[in-house]
Amino acid sequence: MKLFYNYQNQSQRMAFLGLLVILFPLFLPNLFGPLGRASPSIFSEWNAPKPRHLFLLKEALRTQISIKQQSEIWSPLANQGWKPCVESTNTPQLPKKSQGYIQIFLDGGLNQQRMGSACVVDFFVLLTIKICDAVAVAKILNATLVIPHLEVNPVWQDSSSFVDIFDVDHFIYSLRDEISIVKELPSEYSWSSREYYATGIRATRIKTAPVHASANWYMETVLPVLQSYGIAAIAPFSHRLAFDNLPMEIQRLRCKVNFQALVFVRHIRVLGEIIVNRLRHPPAKLHASGTEFLRERIDDPEVTGAGKFVVLHLRFDKDMAAHSACDFGGGKAEKLALAKYRQVIWQGRVLNSQFTDEELRNQGRCPLTPEEIGLLLAALGFNNSTRLYLASHKVYGGKARISTLQKLFPLMEDKKSIASAEELAMVDGKASLLAAVDYYVSMQSDIFISASPGNMHNALVAHRAYLNLKTIRPNMTLLGKLFLNKSMEWSEFPACSSWWA
């Protein structure tokens, strides 16, 4: 009886301990990574390594930037003489009769369903590309476009619709001479819903659109459906329209949608302006922790760069770090953690893992770390009085990893540091809206720099080029080779024009 009692107590203790093991990640999720994912090393992500280029960092902190160098970096771009792509010699005319209604269901697809802050932003940019393509397809078919339907993202739990992100009335008005757009289908077509197409094969749904389909494909395949039923729904709709061999007027229309018709809703613009104004005219309380020297320079209108700010799209999240398969200085623990995370997410499909770190850096495949992009900015002429806005979501390694960048640029801000919880309430927890705020601030900045290429990088480079705004694009291959030299001195770290364009 006593033996049975001890055995029963031991079983209860084991069961209790097992329950603690299961529940522990629920109470301390940051230690274990995303719920439901394998976490090979509990603390590896947050134990950021020491600076890999400590000597360069010390020299960068001591270096005095000349007024001439600062003046050059902050000076606006000269007029390039480019003609805006939306200008046309032909006056657009809206056809008298529409062929029918076009519905577009926009989802992220498998590539956008995985976790990752860089992917959140990329999804938002891809969304705008899809909207441009949807308008172009409607124009090709002479159809009436229904405001695109955005799928709820099951990972980010973002249920934001088109009207939550973009000013729909401005969208319709801007394109009134190009295509007909309606907010909702007429009552006789109310049956044509996402749920309707999810329950079976429907004659009015086109799901076989090839990637980069030509205009002729839409005329031959989709137009007959429109003429037969008065409506056609296209899903999936990601990269379903070609960029090459399209009429110039269709390409021009894409530009018009992207650069003129798509305007953010008022509360995103208001929040963006609040952030921009505080970056240009920071309240004294934001810099109370700074030195007297810094406070004097911030308030001095004669200082080069006063009232200006640079936006840095860091793009250094856990997905980027793992997918790159590069070494970021965290030792064996970090390598093992990223390798296991990479296996869980991509199941061995990451080809980069077949190369050494040196090979990857020589090929320009390694994303710049916060330390590396900070050293580049310092070499280019930015200093500790530069107002830097971080347009990124979750940074791999958190505050520990970003501490070196913070040392170089103590006036660095992001959404949460510069805006109050009340001001962020309407966008907090909504990935698409947060990305939209960052995009808005990036477009208002004096200089924009993206640490690593990606969809956000491409979209902002194009948009800022359209408005002739200065953008810095690091040369990943040259910088990758440069940072391989661990004994390099600051005098050998030149701020040459070949690094960026």
Short mmCIF file of C-alpha atoms in Angstrom, two decimals:
data_model
loop_
_atom_site.label_atom_id
_atom_site.label_comp_id
_atom_site.label_asym_id
_atom_site.label_seq_id
_atom_site.Cartn_x
_atom_site.Cartn_y
_atom_site.Cartn_z
CA MET A 1 0.00 0.00 0.00
CA LYS A 2 2.83 2.41 0.91
CA LEU A 3 4.67 1.49 -2.28
CA PHE A 4 1.53 2.20 -4.30
CA TYR A 5 1.08 5.54 -2.51
CA ASN A 6 4.69 6.60 -3.25
CA TYR A 7 4.31 5.50 -6.86
CA GLN A 8 1.08 7.51 -7.16
CA ASN A 9 2.76 10.63 -5.68
CA GLN A 10 5.70 10.21 -8.03
CA SER A 11 3.34 9.90 -11.01
CA GLN A 12 1.51 13.04 -9.96
CA ARG A 13 4.79 14.95 -9.62
CA MET A 14 5.93 13.77 -13.05
CA ALA A 15 2.59 14.76 -14.56
CA PHE A 16 2.83 18.18 -12.89
CA LEU A 17 6.37 18.69 -14.20
CA GLY A 18 5.24 17.64 -17.68
CA LEU A 19 2.42 20.16 -17.51
CA LEU A 20 4.90 22.89 -16.53
CA VAL A 21 7.09 22.04 -19.52
CA ILE A 22 4.07 22.39 -21.81
CA LEU A 23 2.78 25.60 -20.25
CA PHE A 24 6.13 27.34 -19.67
CA PRO A 25 6.36 28.71 -23.24
CA LEU A 26 2.89 30.22 -22.83
CA PHE A 27 4.04 32.33 -19.90
CA LEU A 28 7.45 33.25 -21.36
CA PRO A 29 6.88 33.22 -25.14
CA ASN A 30 9.81 35.54 -25.91
CA LEU A 31 12.23 32.92 -24.66
CA PHE A 32 10.88 30.26 -26.96
CA GLY A 33 10.08 32.07 -30.21
CA PRO A 34 6.73 31.78 -32.05
CA LEU A 35 4.30 29.38 -30.43
CA GLY A 36 4.14 26.05 -32.18
CA ARG A 37 7.59 26.37 -33.75
CA ALA A 38 10.69 24.47 -32.77
CA SER A 39 13.08 26.58 -30.73
CA PRO A 40 16.52 24.94 -30.63
CA SER A 41 18.15 27.47 -28.35
CA ILE A 42 16.07 29.36 -25.82
CA PHE A 43 18.29 32.40 -25.34
CA SER A 44 20.36 32.43 -28.55
CA GLU A 45 18.26 35.05 -30.36
CA TRP A 46 18.59 37.60 -27.58
CA ASN A 47 22.24 37.03 -26.69
CA ALA A 48 23.62 39.37 -29.36
CA PRO A 49 27.35 38.99 -29.95
CA LYS A 50 29.86 41.70 -29.22
CA PRO A 51 30.60 44.13 -32.09
CA ARG A 52 32.42 42.27 -34.87
CA HIS A 53 34.24 45.42 -35.96
CA LEU A 54 35.06 46.92 -32.58
CA PHE A 55 38.01 49.01 -33.79
CA LEU A 56 35.92 50.52 -36.60
CA LEU A 57 33.16 51.27 -34.13
CA LYS A 58 35.51 53.08 -31.74
CA GLU A 59 36.97 55.12 -34.60
CA ALA A 60 33.50 55.94 -35.94
CA LEU A 61 32.43 57.23 -32.53
CA ARG A 62 35.51 59.48 -32.37
CA THR A 63 35.47 60.75 -35.96
CA GLN A 64 34.39 64.34 -36.60
CA ILE A 65 32.47 64.75 -39.85
CA SER A 66 33.35 67.85 -41.83
CA ILE A 67 30.70 70.44 -42.65
CA LYS A 68 31.44 69.92 -46.35
CA GLN A 69 30.80 66.17 -46.13
CA GLN A 70 27.56 66.72 -44.24
CA SER A 71 26.46 69.35 -46.72
CA GLU A 72 27.03 66.97 -49.61
CA ILE A 73 25.12 64.10 -48.04
CA TRP A 74 22.09 66.27 -47.16
CA SER A 75 21.91 68.25 -50.39
CA PRO A 76 18.88 67.39 -52.55
CA LEU A 77 19.27 65.65 -55.88
CA ALA A 78 19.71 67.77 -58.98
CA ASN A 79 16.92 67.57 -61.53
CA GLN A 80 17.51 64.42 -63.57
CA GLY A 81 15.37 65.62 -66.46
CA TRP A 82 13.14 62.56 -66.32
CA LYS A 83 9.58 62.70 -67.62
CA PRO A 84 6.94 61.34 -65.19
CA CYS A 85 5.63 57.99 -66.40
CA VAL A 86 1.99 59.03 -65.91
CA GLU A 87 2.18 61.76 -68.52
CA SER A 88 0.61 60.88 -71.86
CA THR A 89 -0.05 62.65 -75.12
CA ASN A 90 -3.39 60.84 -75.42
CA THR A 91 -6.39 61.94 -73.37
CA PRO A 92 -7.90 58.85 -71.67
CA GLN A 93 -11.50 58.10 -72.55
CA LEU A 94 -13.81 55.85 -70.58
CA PRO A 95 -15.55 53.35 -72.90
CA LYS A 96 -19.33 53.78 -73.12
CA LYS A 97 -20.17 50.16 -72.32
CA SER A 98 -18.50 47.80 -69.86
CA GLN A 99 -18.07 44.11 -70.71
CA GLY A 100 -18.94 43.11 -67.13
CA TYR A 101 -17.56 43.05 -63.59
CA ILE A 102 -14.07 41.89 -62.61
CA GLN A 103 -13.47 40.65 -59.08
CA ILE A 104 -9.94 40.27 -57.73
CA PHE A 105 -9.23 38.29 -54.56
CA LEU A 106 -5.85 39.32 -53.17
CA ASP A 107 -4.11 36.86 -50.89
CA GLY A 108 -0.49 36.64 -49.88
CA GLY A 109 0.06 33.11 -51.15
CA LEU A 110 2.39 30.65 -49.46
CA ASN A 111 5.39 32.93 -49.81
CA GLN A 112 3.69 35.61 -47.72
CA GLN A 113 2.08 33.31 -45.15
CA ARG A 114 5.26 32.57 -43.21
CA MET A 115 6.36 34.59 -40.21
CA GLY A 116 8.77 37.50 -40.51
CA SER A 117 8.72 41.28 -40.19
CA ALA A 118 10.39 41.82 -43.55
CA CYS A 119 7.66 39.69 -45.08
CA VAL A 120 4.94 41.80 -43.45
CA VAL A 121 6.26 44.86 -45.24
CA ASP A 122 6.84 42.95 -48.46
CA PHE A 123 3.24 41.71 -48.35
CA PHE A 124 2.02 45.31 -48.15
CA VAL A 125 4.17 46.30 -51.14
CA LEU A 126 3.05 43.26 -53.13
CA LEU A 127 -0.51 44.28 -52.35
CA THR A 128 -0.04 47.62 -54.10
CA ILE A 129 1.53 45.85 -57.10
CA LYS A 130 -1.47 43.52 -57.35
CA ILE A 131 -3.88 46.47 -57.21
CA CYS A 132 -1.99 48.14 -60.07
CA ASP A 133 -2.27 44.92 -62.07
CA ALA A 134 -5.98 44.58 -61.26
CA VAL A 135 -6.68 48.03 -62.71
CA ALA A 136 -4.58 47.21 -65.78
CA VAL A 137 -6.50 43.95 -66.38
CA ALA A 138 -9.83 45.77 -66.06
CA LYS A 139 -8.60 48.29 -68.64
CA ILE A 140 -7.47 45.54 -71.02
CA LEU A 141 -10.87 43.84 -70.79
CA ASN A 142 -12.93 47.05 -70.75
CA ALA A 143 -14.49 45.76 -67.53
CA THR A 144 -15.81 47.37 -64.36
CA LEU A 145 -13.46 46.70 -61.44
CA VAL A 146 -14.90 45.83 -58.05
CA ILE A 147 -12.74 47.19 -55.21
CA PRO A 148 -10.28 44.30 -54.61
CA HIS A 149 -11.00 41.92 -51.75
CA LEU A 150 -8.13 41.37 -49.28
CA GLU A 151 -7.86 38.00 -47.60
CA VAL A 152 -7.47 37.80 -43.82
CA ASN A 153 -3.89 36.76 -43.13
CA PRO A 154 -4.01 33.70 -40.82
CA VAL A 155 -0.48 34.29 -39.47
CA TRP A 156 -0.52 38.03 -38.75
CA GLN A 157 -4.27 38.02 -37.99
CA ASP A 158 -4.63 41.20 -40.03
CA SER A 159 -8.18 41.65 -41.29
CA SER A 160 -7.54 45.08 -42.82
CA SER A 161 -9.54 45.67 -46.01
CA PHE A 162 -8.80 47.90 -48.98
CA VAL A 163 -10.83 50.73 -47.44
CA ASP A 164 -8.91 50.40 -44.16
CA ILE A 165 -5.64 51.16 -45.94
CA PHE A 166 -6.43 53.30 -48.98
CA ASP A 167 -8.71 56.29 -49.62
CA VAL A 168 -11.27 54.51 -51.82
CA ASP A 169 -13.05 57.67 -52.96
CA HIS A 170 -9.76 59.20 -54.13
CA PHE A 171 -8.92 55.91 -55.86
CA ILE A 172 -12.17 55.89 -57.84
CA TYR A 173 -12.04 59.61 -58.65
CA SER A 174 -8.41 59.51 -59.84
CA LEU A 175 -9.16 56.74 -62.34
CA ARG A 176 -12.61 57.92 -63.41
CA ASP A 177 -11.44 58.61 -66.99
CA GLU A 178 -9.58 55.31 -67.28
CA ILE A 179 -11.87 52.57 -65.96
CA SER A 180 -15.16 52.17 -64.15
CA ILE A 181 -14.79 51.16 -60.49
CA VAL A 182 -17.51 50.21 -57.99
CA LYS A 183 -17.27 49.60 -54.25
CA GLU A 184 -19.69 46.66 -54.31
CA LEU A 185 -21.38 44.40 -56.83
CA PRO A 186 -25.00 45.13 -57.84
CA SER A 187 -27.59 43.04 -56.02
CA GLU A 188 -28.06 40.63 -58.96
CA TYR A 189 -24.45 39.51 -58.54
CA SER A 190 -24.42 39.35 -54.74
CA TRP A 191 -23.97 35.59 -54.95
CA SER A 192 -20.44 36.07 -56.31
CA SER A 193 -18.56 36.02 -53.01
CA ARG A 194 -15.33 34.53 -51.68
CA GLU A 195 -17.35 31.93 -49.81
CA TYR A 196 -19.19 30.96 -53.02
CA TYR A 197 -15.93 30.22 -54.83
CA ALA A 198 -14.51 28.34 -51.84
CA THR A 199 -17.24 25.68 -51.89
CA GLY A 200 -16.68 24.25 -55.36
CA ILE A 201 -15.56 24.71 -58.95
CA ARG A 202 -17.38 27.68 -60.48
CA ALA A 203 -17.61 28.66 -64.12
CA THR A 204 -17.12 32.35 -63.29
CA ARG A 205 -13.87 31.83 -61.41
CA ILE A 206 -10.57 31.89 -63.31
CA LYS A 207 -7.92 30.09 -61.28
CA THR A 208 -5.56 29.09 -64.08
CA ALA A 209 -4.07 32.50 -64.89
CA PRO A 210 -0.39 31.87 -65.60
CA VAL A 211 2.28 33.95 -63.92
CA HIS A 212 3.10 37.01 -66.05
CA ALA A 213 0.18 36.39 -68.42
CA SER A 214 0.00 38.54 -71.53
CA ALA A 215 -2.81 40.92 -72.43
CA ASN A 216 -3.84 38.47 -75.19
CA TRP A 217 -4.29 35.71 -72.62
CA TYR A 218 -6.86 37.81 -70.76
CA MET A 219 -8.64 38.68 -73.99
CA GLU A 220 -8.81 35.04 -75.06
CA THR A 221 -9.56 33.41 -71.69
CA VAL A 222 -11.29 35.90 -69.37
CA LEU A 223 -13.25 38.02 -71.85
CA PRO A 224 -15.50 35.10 -72.95
CA VAL A 225 -16.43 34.47 -69.31
CA LEU A 226 -17.33 38.16 -68.90
CA GLN A 227 -19.46 38.12 -72.02
CA SER A 228 -21.25 34.90 -70.98
CA TYR A 229 -21.92 35.66 -67.31
CA GLY A 230 -21.39 39.41 -66.92
CA ILE A 231 -18.85 38.73 -64.19
CA ALA A 232 -15.49 37.00 -63.71
CA ALA A 233 -13.51 36.38 -60.54
CA ILE A 234 -9.74 35.91 -60.72
CA ALA A 235 -8.07 34.05 -57.85
CA PRO A 236 -5.23 33.63 -57.22
CA PHE A 237 -4.00 36.99 -58.47
CA SER A 238 -0.30 37.33 -57.74
CA HIS A 239 2.09 38.29 -60.56
CA ARG A 240 -0.65 37.40 -63.06
CA LEU A 241 0.14 40.16 -65.54
CA ALA A 242 3.33 40.51 -67.58
CA PHE A 243 5.56 43.57 -67.44
CA ASP A 244 6.95 43.16 -70.94
CA ASN A 245 5.22 43.49 -74.30
CA LEU A 246 2.24 45.41 -72.96
CA PRO A 247 0.88 48.57 -74.62
CA MET A 248 2.58 51.71 -73.30
CA GLU A 249 -0.78 53.09 -72.16
CA ILE A 250 -1.28 50.06 -69.90
CA GLN A 251 2.17 50.55 -68.39
CA ARG A 252 1.40 54.24 -67.92
CA LEU A 253 -1.85 53.33 -66.17
CA ARG A 254 0.04 51.11 -63.74
CA CYS A 255 2.21 54.12 -62.84
CA LYS A 256 -0.84 56.31 -62.40
CA VAL A 257 -2.42 53.83 -59.99
CA ASN A 258 0.76 53.42 -57.97
CA PHE A 259 1.88 57.05 -57.78
CA GLN A 260 -1.40 58.99 -57.89
CA ALA A 261 -4.49 56.86 -57.22
CA LEU A 262 -3.30 54.90 -54.18
CA VAL A 263 -3.40 57.34 -51.27
CA PHE A 264 -3.55 56.22 -47.65
CA VAL A 265 -6.63 56.83 -45.53
CA ARG A 266 -6.67 59.99 -43.45
CA HIS A 267 -5.71 58.51 -40.06
CA ILE A 268 -2.57 56.89 -41.56
CA ARG A 269 -1.58 60.21 -43.14
CA VAL A 270 -2.25 62.08 -39.89
CA LEU A 271 -0.14 59.64 -37.86
CA GLY A 272 2.58 59.81 -40.50
CA GLU A 273 2.62 63.62 -40.32
CA ILE A 274 2.83 63.50 -36.51
CA ILE A 275 5.91 61.29 -36.77
CA VAL A 276 7.49 63.43 -39.52
CA ASN A 277 6.93 66.67 -37.58
CA ARG A 278 8.50 65.23 -34.43
CA LEU A 279 11.49 64.00 -36.40
CA ARG A 280 11.99 67.44 -37.96
CA HIS A 281 11.18 69.41 -34.78
CA PRO A 282 11.78 67.04 -31.86
CA PRO A 283 10.40 68.06 -28.45
CA ALA A 284 13.16 68.69 -25.91
CA LYS A 285 11.93 65.82 -23.74
CA LEU A 286 12.86 63.29 -26.41
CA HIS A 287 16.52 64.19 -25.93
CA ALA A 288 16.69 64.76 -22.19
CA SER A 289 19.04 61.77 -21.90
CA GLY A 290 21.49 63.23 -24.43
CA THR A 291 24.52 65.35 -23.68
CA GLU A 292 24.43 69.14 -23.61
CA PHE A 293 26.51 69.11 -26.79
CA LEU A 294 23.87 67.07 -28.59
CA ARG A 295 21.01 69.25 -27.37
CA GLU A 296 22.77 72.39 -28.56
CA ARG A 297 23.42 70.91 -31.99
CA ILE A 298 19.81 69.73 -32.35
CA ASP A 299 18.45 73.20 -31.65
CA ASP A 300 21.00 75.05 -33.80
CA PRO A 301 19.42 75.97 -37.17
CA GLU A 302 22.86 76.64 -38.66
CA VAL A 303 23.95 73.02 -38.24
CA THR A 304 23.95 71.08 -41.51
CA GLY A 305 21.11 68.55 -41.41
CA ALA A 306 19.11 70.44 -38.78
CA GLY A 307 15.41 69.78 -39.27
CA LYS A 308 16.15 66.83 -41.55
CA PHE A 309 15.98 63.09 -41.01
CA VAL A 310 16.91 59.82 -42.67
CA VAL A 311 14.77 56.67 -42.75
CA LEU A 312 16.51 53.32 -42.40
CA HIS A 313 14.64 50.21 -43.51
CA LEU A 314 16.72 47.72 -41.56
CA ARG A 315 15.16 44.50 -42.87
CA PHE A 316 17.02 42.31 -40.39
CA ASP A 317 14.47 39.92 -38.89
CA LYS A 318 14.78 36.27 -37.94
CA ASP A 319 13.55 35.01 -41.31
CA MET A 320 16.13 37.11 -43.16
CA ALA A 321 18.93 35.93 -40.88
CA ALA A 322 17.94 32.27 -41.11
CA HIS A 323 17.25 32.24 -44.85
CA SER A 324 20.55 33.94 -45.68
CA ALA A 325 22.50 31.16 -43.89
CA CYS A 326 25.18 33.74 -43.05
CA ASP A 327 27.27 33.96 -39.89
CA PHE A 328 26.31 36.95 -37.72
CA GLY A 329 28.86 36.46 -34.96
CA GLY A 330 26.70 34.60 -32.45
CA GLY A 331 28.85 31.50 -32.38
CA LYS A 332 27.76 27.86 -32.55
CA ALA A 333 24.60 28.45 -30.52
CA GLU A 334 23.28 31.03 -32.98
CA LYS A 335 24.26 28.96 -36.03
CA LEU A 336 22.47 25.93 -34.61
CA ALA A 337 19.38 27.95 -33.69
CA LEU A 338 19.11 29.54 -37.15
CA ALA A 339 19.81 26.21 -38.89
CA LYS A 340 17.02 24.47 -37.00
CA TYR A 341 14.64 27.38 -37.54
CA ARG A 342 15.53 27.28 -41.26
CA GLN A 343 14.76 23.56 -41.37
CA VAL A 344 11.40 24.00 -39.66
CA ILE A 345 10.27 26.79 -42.00
CA TRP A 346 11.77 25.75 -45.36
CA GLN A 347 12.46 22.00 -44.92
CA GLY A 348 15.86 22.05 -46.61
CA ARG A 349 14.86 24.21 -49.57
CA VAL A 350 17.33 27.03 -48.76
CA LEU A 351 20.18 26.73 -51.26
CA ASN A 352 22.30 29.34 -49.46
CA SER A 353 23.04 26.80 -46.73
CA GLN A 354 25.28 24.95 -49.19
CA PHE A 355 27.79 27.83 -49.24
CA THR A 356 30.29 29.06 -46.67
CA ASP A 357 29.87 32.43 -45.00
CA GLU A 358 32.80 33.84 -47.00
CA GLU A 359 31.26 32.68 -50.28
CA LEU A 360 27.89 34.20 -49.35
CA ARG A 361 29.44 37.55 -48.42
CA ASN A 362 31.51 37.66 -51.59
CA GLN A 363 28.28 37.11 -53.53
CA GLY A 364 26.45 39.87 -51.63
CA ARG A 365 23.87 37.49 -50.15
CA CYS A 366 24.26 38.46 -46.50
CA PRO A 367 21.89 41.11 -45.09
CA LEU A 368 23.70 43.97 -43.38
CA THR A 369 23.55 43.77 -39.60
CA PRO A 370 22.57 46.85 -37.53
CA GLU A 371 26.28 47.26 -36.71
CA GLU A 372 27.35 47.13 -40.37
CA ILE A 373 24.72 49.54 -41.66
CA GLY A 374 25.60 51.89 -38.78
CA LEU A 375 29.27 51.91 -39.79
CA LEU A 376 28.30 52.58 -43.41
CA LEU A 377 26.11 55.53 -42.41
CA ALA A 378 28.90 56.94 -40.25
CA ALA A 379 31.39 56.62 -43.12
CA LEU A 380 29.00 58.37 -45.50
CA GLY A 381 28.85 61.43 -43.26
CA PHE A 382 26.00 60.92 -40.80
CA ASN A 383 26.86 61.55 -37.14
CA ASN A 384 25.46 61.46 -33.62
CA SER A 385 23.22 64.47 -34.31
CA THR A 386 21.49 62.70 -37.22
CA ARG A 387 17.82 61.98 -36.68
CA LEU A 388 17.34 58.39 -37.75
CA TYR A 389 13.93 56.74 -38.09
CA LEU A 390 13.90 52.94 -38.04
CA ALA A 391 11.23 51.66 -40.45
CA SER A 392 11.31 48.05 -39.35
CA HIS A 393 9.25 45.69 -37.29
CA LYS A 394 10.80 43.02 -35.08
CA VAL A 395 14.60 43.09 -35.34
CA TYR A 396 16.39 39.77 -34.94
CA GLY A 397 18.14 39.84 -31.59
CA GLY A 398 16.02 42.71 -30.26
CA LYS A 399 17.57 45.65 -28.42
CA ALA A 400 20.79 43.74 -27.74
CA ARG A 401 21.51 43.35 -31.45
CA ILE A 402 20.60 46.95 -32.25
CA SER A 403 22.61 48.50 -29.40
CA THR A 404 25.65 49.22 -31.60
CA LEU A 405 23.54 51.17 -34.08
CA GLN A 406 22.03 53.05 -31.13
CA LYS A 407 25.52 54.04 -29.91
CA LEU A 408 26.34 55.57 -33.28
CA PHE A 409 22.96 57.28 -33.63
CA PRO A 410 21.53 58.07 -30.18
CA LEU A 411 18.66 60.06 -31.74
CA MET A 412 17.25 56.94 -33.42
CA GLU A 413 13.47 56.60 -33.22
CA ASP A 414 10.74 54.23 -34.35
CA LYS A 415 6.94 54.31 -34.25
CA LYS A 416 6.65 53.27 -30.62
CA SER A 417 9.33 55.62 -29.33
CA ILE A 418 8.07 58.73 -31.10
CA ALA A 419 4.28 58.29 -30.99
CA SER A 420 2.06 57.62 -27.99
CA ALA A 421 0.00 54.47 -27.47
CA GLU A 422 -3.15 56.52 -28.04
CA GLU A 423 -1.83 57.82 -31.37
CA LEU A 424 -0.90 54.29 -32.46
CA ALA A 425 -4.18 52.74 -31.32
CA MET A 426 -5.82 52.66 -34.76
CA VAL A 427 -2.89 50.83 -36.39
CA ASP A 428 -1.42 48.80 -33.54
CA GLY A 429 -1.48 45.07 -34.20
CA LYS A 430 -2.38 45.55 -37.87
CA ALA A 431 0.62 44.63 -40.00
CA SER A 432 -0.58 46.27 -43.22
CA LEU A 433 -1.40 49.57 -41.52
CA LEU A 434 1.91 49.66 -39.64
CA ALA A 435 3.74 49.06 -42.91
CA ALA A 436 1.70 51.84 -44.51
CA VAL A 437 2.79 54.28 -41.77
CA ASP A 438 6.44 53.37 -42.34
CA TYR A 439 5.99 53.79 -46.09
CA TYR A 440 4.44 57.24 -45.60
CA VAL A 441 7.26 58.41 -43.31
CA SER A 442 9.85 56.97 -45.70
CA MET A 443 8.38 58.99 -48.57
CA GLN A 444 8.62 62.20 -46.50
CA SER A 445 12.25 61.66 -45.43
CA ASP A 446 15.17 63.67 -46.78
CA ILE A 447 17.09 60.45 -47.38
CA PHE A 448 15.94 56.83 -47.48
CA ILE A 449 18.27 53.86 -47.12
CA SER A 450 17.38 50.18 -47.24
CA ALA A 451 19.93 47.92 -45.58
CA SER A 452 19.06 44.95 -47.82
CA PRO A 453 17.17 44.60 -51.13
CA GLY A 454 13.53 43.54 -51.09
CA ASN A 455 10.05 44.56 -52.20
CA MET A 456 9.89 47.56 -49.86
CA HIS A 457 13.31 48.65 -51.11
CA ASN A 458 12.23 48.35 -54.76
CA ALA A 459 8.92 50.14 -54.25
CA LEU A 460 10.42 53.09 -52.38
CA VAL A 461 13.39 53.42 -54.74
CA ALA A 462 10.94 53.64 -57.65
CA HIS A 463 8.52 56.01 -55.89
CA ARG A 464 11.29 58.31 -54.67
CA ALA A 465 12.94 58.29 -58.11
CA TYR A 466 9.58 59.36 -59.54
CA LEU A 467 9.65 62.36 -57.18
CA ASN A 468 13.44 62.88 -57.56
CA LEU A 469 14.17 62.20 -53.88
CA LYS A 470 17.52 60.99 -52.57
CA THR A 471 17.86 57.27 -51.88
CA ILE A 472 20.94 55.32 -50.77
CA ARG A 473 21.25 51.77 -52.06
CA PRO A 474 24.17 49.85 -50.51
CA ASN A 475 26.26 47.69 -52.82
CA MET A 476 25.87 44.37 -51.01
CA THR A 477 28.66 42.60 -52.90
CA LEU A 478 31.32 45.27 -52.27
CA LEU A 479 30.30 45.72 -48.63
CA GLY A 480 30.18 41.96 -48.06
CA LYS A 481 33.80 41.66 -49.20
CA LEU A 482 34.82 44.72 -47.19
CA PHE A 483 33.40 43.43 -43.90
CA LEU A 484 35.25 40.12 -44.30
CA ASN A 485 38.41 42.01 -43.37
CA LYS A 486 38.35 41.85 -39.57
CA SER A 487 41.64 43.81 -39.19
CA MET A 488 40.55 46.75 -41.34
CA GLU A 489 41.18 50.25 -39.98
CA TRP A 490 38.88 53.25 -40.29
CA SER A 491 41.18 54.92 -42.84
CA GLU A 492 40.67 51.87 -45.06
CA PHE A 493 36.90 52.14 -44.77
CA PRO A 494 36.27 54.74 -47.48
CA ALA A 495 32.89 56.36 -48.07
CA CYS A 496 33.21 55.94 -51.82
CA SER A 497 30.39 56.38 -54.34
CA SER A 498 30.70 52.77 -55.50
CA TRP A 499 29.03 51.64 -52.28
CA TRP A 500 25.72 53.20 -53.11
CA ALA A 501 23.65 54.89 -55.83
#
